[in-house]
């Protein structure tokens, strides 16, 4: 069962945020509207860099990809280094580089209970 | 037949209809994008404002995100726009904060600071719409200040996860797309953010 205090935090935060959105002043709204119109005009002009360099960029990307696959982990160009474990866990790198304290998940049984309750409720928020 | 009496060959009706449909698609896409951006622009502004703490900078970031979405993903199905837009927005916020940190380090070596270029805000233009009593407005602003302070104290990824999940209501999969990370990472960041805010903001 989810901690009611966590639901309370989410609900209060959402209420404060929604109220602040409603309080946006007229000048800011006007600038947002102008920004939207600029973006819609840009819709008529797709990324010019990709359009003009399309074929050459595609060829270059294919060459880079081929080289990366050749030299990448497990590729035929990668020398066998005994005892070297190549990290393939992108999630691990994400958490390591996030600059947060690395609490071992095994010490956070609350996390597993919470994750299970969220999964059971269908990933709903609140 | 009309074409025979006019003595010229008119295009077939089917061809004209197809041409009309082809012309209509870009207009439909533009209208769909307009509706989408109109629906997210204010919330996007608030998200950027919470992160960078300046109205003008937040507006620039939001405008840039809108333009990038239109240029790079404007032709994609509309249901893909939301997580993509928030990804572009988060990247813009992150880039801005990074540039700001570099700028501060450089300015620390500059003894003669440039004169402040802050414009004096127009009290009329910046007045909020009178949607409630002064007491209600004050309470709402104080709540928002507390939330902003709490979010500002979080690591970037925790702030992003909480903003997207709790404030914007994106599901885990959409948040993962927006943050450019795995769903497992989203859950971890979000879990830590909620607990950190609970400790900071109290009950």
XYZ file of C-alpha atoms in Angstrom:
329
model
C 0.000 0.000 0.000
C 1.361 3.379 -0.947
C 2.403 5.796 1.751
C -0.415 8.335 2.092
C 2.172 10.990 2.856
C 3.709 10.467 -0.585
C 0.308 10.864 -2.212
C -0.167 14.026 -0.186
C 3.116 15.473 -1.441
C 2.189 14.703 -5.048
C -1.313 16.107 -4.697
C -0.181 19.302 -2.997
C 2.602 19.829 -5.499
C 0.261 19.310 -8.423
C -2.324 21.668 -6.937
C 0.284 24.388 -6.361
C 1.675 23.930 -9.861
C -1.759 23.978 -11.523
C -2.686 27.120 -9.602
C 0.551 28.817 -10.678
C -0.209 27.999 -14.306
C -3.573 29.731 -13.943
C -1.882 32.796 -12.474
C 0.318 33.478 -15.506
C -0.012 37.147 -16.360
C -1.227 38.599 -19.636
C 2.185 39.794 -20.796
C 3.709 36.349 -20.395
C 0.758 34.725 -22.129
C 1.166 37.137 -25.012
C 4.822 36.195 -25.400
C 3.968 32.515 -25.268
C 1.422 33.035 -28.038
C 4.027 34.811 -30.147
C 6.479 31.978 -29.531
C 3.867 29.474 -30.667
C 3.295 31.392 -33.901
C 7.040 31.443 -34.578
C 7.152 27.676 -34.063
C 4.208 27.116 -36.407
C 5.986 29.152 -39.066
C 9.012 26.908 -38.547
C 6.813 23.913 -39.325
C 6.820 25.093 -42.915
C 10.613 25.013 -42.924
C 11.893 21.617 -41.794
C 15.428 21.453 -40.467
C 17.303 22.959 -43.402
C 20.574 21.291 -42.368
C 19.105 17.835 -42.750
C 17.370 18.710 -45.996
C 20.477 20.092 -47.709
C 22.942 17.514 -46.397
C 20.551 14.543 -46.504
C 22.316 12.107 -48.810
C 25.843 12.991 -47.674
C 24.833 12.898 -44.021
C 23.204 9.505 -44.483
C 26.342 8.097 -46.079
C 28.564 9.539 -43.362
C 26.280 8.186 -40.647
C 26.362 4.744 -42.239
C 30.162 4.761 -42.278
C 30.356 5.882 -38.650
C 27.844 3.237 -37.614
C 29.749 0.527 -39.438
C 32.988 1.545 -37.741
C 31.301 1.718 -34.340
C 29.816 -1.753 -34.763
C 33.164 -3.097 -35.890
C 35.055 -1.622 -32.969
C 32.264 -1.707 -30.397
C 31.803 -4.201 -27.566
C 31.581 -7.691 -28.978
C 32.380 -6.539 -32.467
C 34.901 -8.367 -34.619
C 37.306 -5.436 -34.322
C 37.273 -5.455 -30.518
C 40.314 -7.229 -29.056
C 39.649 -9.789 -26.373
C 40.838 -8.374 -23.069
C 40.873 -11.013 -20.355
C 39.290 -9.912 -17.147
C 37.700 -6.792 -18.594
C 33.977 -6.450 -18.108
C 32.452 -4.082 -20.566
C 29.556 -2.191 -19.028
C 26.466 -2.459 -21.156
C 23.990 -1.375 -18.509
C 22.894 2.042 -19.696
C 20.694 2.359 -16.631
C 23.723 1.913 -14.374
C 25.601 4.654 -16.196
C 22.568 6.914 -15.979
C 22.335 6.544 -12.218
C 26.097 6.850 -11.707
C 26.326 10.032 -13.729
C 23.300 11.581 -12.045
C 25.484 12.854 -9.206
C 23.273 11.342 -6.536
C 24.142 9.263 -3.539
C 24.390 5.683 -4.655
C 22.111 4.050 -2.126
C 22.108 0.398 -2.871
C 18.613 -0.606 -3.825
C 18.965 -3.598 -1.579
C 18.891 -1.193 1.358
C 15.654 0.386 0.186
C 12.967 -2.234 0.705
C 10.432 0.611 0.638
C 11.352 1.166 -3.000
C 10.417 -2.347 -3.998
C 7.123 -2.127 -2.143
C 6.364 1.206 -3.768
C 7.354 -0.017 -7.230
C 5.159 -3.055 -6.813
C 2.195 -0.920 -5.751
C 2.697 1.427 -8.701
C 2.883 -1.509 -11.089
C -0.275 -2.951 -9.599
C -2.088 0.356 -9.942
C -1.040 0.660 -13.588
C 1.633 3.357 -13.172
C -0.950 5.907 -12.249
C 0.237 9.088 -10.640
C -1.318 9.688 -7.246
C -20.565 16.707 -70.751
C -19.328 20.047 -69.597
C -15.782 19.381 -70.695
C -16.925 18.541 -74.219
C -19.016 21.724 -74.557
C -16.096 23.849 -73.419
C -13.844 22.169 -75.953
C -11.083 21.519 -73.437
C -10.053 18.626 -71.249
C -10.772 19.184 -67.598
C -8.981 17.106 -65.008
C -10.900 14.204 -63.592
C -12.813 14.843 -60.384
C -10.838 12.133 -58.594
C -7.556 13.870 -59.317
C -8.902 17.212 -58.025
C -10.098 15.607 -54.797
C -6.737 13.978 -54.229
C -4.990 17.287 -54.797
C -7.290 18.962 -52.258
C -6.500 16.279 -49.702
C -2.767 16.703 -50.240
C -3.107 20.440 -49.675
C -5.240 19.859 -46.571
C -2.721 17.616 -44.774
C -0.158 20.325 -43.989
C -2.968 22.599 -42.739
C -4.304 19.810 -40.530
C -0.828 19.175 -39.159
C -0.334 22.860 -38.457
C -3.656 23.090 -36.664
C -2.873 19.978 -34.636
C 0.501 21.404 -33.649
C -1.114 24.722 -32.774
C -3.597 22.963 -30.502
C -0.868 20.926 -28.874
C 1.436 23.858 -28.239
C -1.419 25.997 -26.944
C -2.169 23.230 -24.466
C 1.353 22.892 -23.117
C 2.874 26.363 -23.452
C 1.864 27.675 -20.037
C 2.852 24.529 -18.194
C 6.122 24.412 -20.112
C 6.799 27.991 -19.088
C 6.202 27.151 -15.430
C 8.491 24.131 -15.654
C 11.265 26.191 -17.209
C 10.661 29.028 -14.754
C 11.004 26.682 -11.778
C 14.360 25.505 -13.116
C 15.966 28.757 -14.275
C 14.206 31.226 -11.938
C 13.847 33.941 -14.581
C 10.848 34.774 -16.763
C 12.753 35.904 -19.859
C 15.109 32.944 -19.833
C 12.191 30.582 -19.312
C 10.332 32.102 -22.268
C 13.394 31.768 -24.500
C 13.770 28.129 -23.542
C 10.108 27.393 -24.215
C 10.174 29.149 -27.577
C 13.279 27.261 -28.620
C 11.670 23.972 -27.591
C 8.558 24.782 -29.618
C 10.608 25.624 -32.689
C 12.722 22.494 -32.408
C 9.650 20.313 -32.030
C 8.024 21.902 -35.066
C 11.120 21.649 -37.241
C 12.287 18.177 -36.266
C 9.078 16.379 -35.315
C 6.272 18.499 -36.706
C 5.439 15.880 -39.326
C 5.280 13.003 -36.875
C 1.985 11.730 -35.409
C 0.558 14.083 -32.837
C 0.503 11.430 -30.119
C 4.315 11.393 -30.183
C 4.709 15.096 -29.536
C 4.193 15.266 -25.789
C 7.172 13.192 -24.567
C 9.311 14.560 -27.386
C 8.453 18.139 -26.484
C 9.317 17.621 -22.837
C 12.575 15.967 -23.821
C 13.502 18.969 -25.931
C 12.410 21.279 -23.120
C 14.467 19.415 -20.510
C 17.505 19.434 -22.772
C 17.101 23.172 -23.237
C 16.832 23.736 -19.497
C 19.868 21.577 -18.829
C 21.919 23.376 -21.495
C 20.911 26.750 -20.104
C 21.888 25.816 -16.552
C 25.197 24.456 -17.785
C 25.959 27.664 -19.711
C 24.938 29.714 -16.710
C 27.395 27.882 -14.476
C 30.200 28.438 -16.972
C 29.253 32.091 -17.290
C 29.334 32.543 -13.521
C 32.796 31.039 -13.324
C 33.995 33.411 -16.020
C 32.297 36.433 -14.456
C 33.866 35.634 -11.104
C 37.182 36.637 -12.666
C 35.719 39.872 -14.038
C 36.043 42.580 -11.380
C 33.972 45.249 -13.153
C 30.610 43.660 -13.542
C 28.539 44.859 -16.447
C 25.639 47.063 -15.430
C 22.570 45.112 -14.636
C 20.323 44.948 -17.643
C 17.236 43.945 -15.754
C 14.231 45.812 -16.998
C 11.961 47.346 -14.427
C 8.867 45.175 -14.609
C 5.672 46.853 -15.720
C 3.367 46.459 -12.715
C 0.288 46.547 -14.905
C 1.479 44.041 -17.487
C 2.854 41.724 -14.844
C -0.236 41.840 -12.664
C -1.865 38.435 -12.422
C -5.396 37.981 -13.558
C -7.715 38.601 -10.610
C -8.842 35.000 -10.385
C -9.132 34.972 -6.585
C -8.951 36.986 -3.393
C -5.618 38.520 -2.380
C -5.372 35.977 0.434
C -5.943 33.102 -1.968
C -3.365 34.463 -4.368
C -0.827 34.909 -1.603
C -1.391 31.401 -0.293
C -1.036 29.985 -3.788
C 2.147 31.937 -4.435
C 3.634 30.810 -1.141
C 2.823 27.203 -1.940
C 4.477 27.584 -5.314
C 7.551 29.188 -3.762
C 7.866 26.264 -1.384
C 7.525 23.833 -4.256
C 10.083 25.720 -6.348
C 12.524 25.785 -3.461
C 12.024 22.090 -2.855
C 12.515 21.209 -6.504
C 15.528 23.504 -6.840
C 17.232 21.577 -4.043
C 16.871 18.278 -5.905
C 19.455 16.876 -8.298
C 18.508 17.660 -11.891
C 17.313 14.193 -12.817
C 15.141 13.882 -9.721
C 13.604 17.275 -10.445
C 12.895 16.261 -14.043
C 11.345 12.948 -13.014
C 9.099 14.548 -10.411
C 8.055 17.388 -12.710
C 7.129 15.068 -15.545
C 5.455 12.356 -13.468
C 3.727 14.261 -10.691
C 3.109 17.682 -12.226
C 2.583 16.785 -15.870
C 1.105 13.340 -15.373
C 3.307 11.543 -17.878
C 3.440 7.791 -17.418
C 6.723 5.989 -16.826
C 7.232 5.189 -20.492
C 6.595 8.768 -21.595
C 8.822 10.114 -18.864
C 11.588 7.753 -19.968
C 11.350 9.143 -23.495
C 11.304 12.705 -22.209
C 14.302 12.137 -19.953
C 16.195 9.977 -22.416
C 16.727 7.199 -19.921
C 15.356 3.805 -19.002
C 12.054 3.262 -17.219
C 13.959 1.805 -14.296
C 15.953 4.995 -13.951
C 12.751 7.028 -14.063
C 11.303 5.037 -11.178
C 14.462 5.415 -9.144
C 14.780 9.148 -9.705
C 11.099 9.669 -8.980
C 11.154 7.595 -5.817
C 14.093 9.559 -4.454
C 12.548 12.888 -5.446
C 9.289 12.181 -3.676
C 11.044 11.125 -0.498
C 13.366 14.116 -0.583
C 10.431 16.479 -1.008
C 8.528 14.746 1.767
C 11.452 15.279 4.120
C 11.920 18.887 3.047
C 8.340 20.045 2.765
C 7.020 18.001 5.651
C 3.430 16.909 6.091
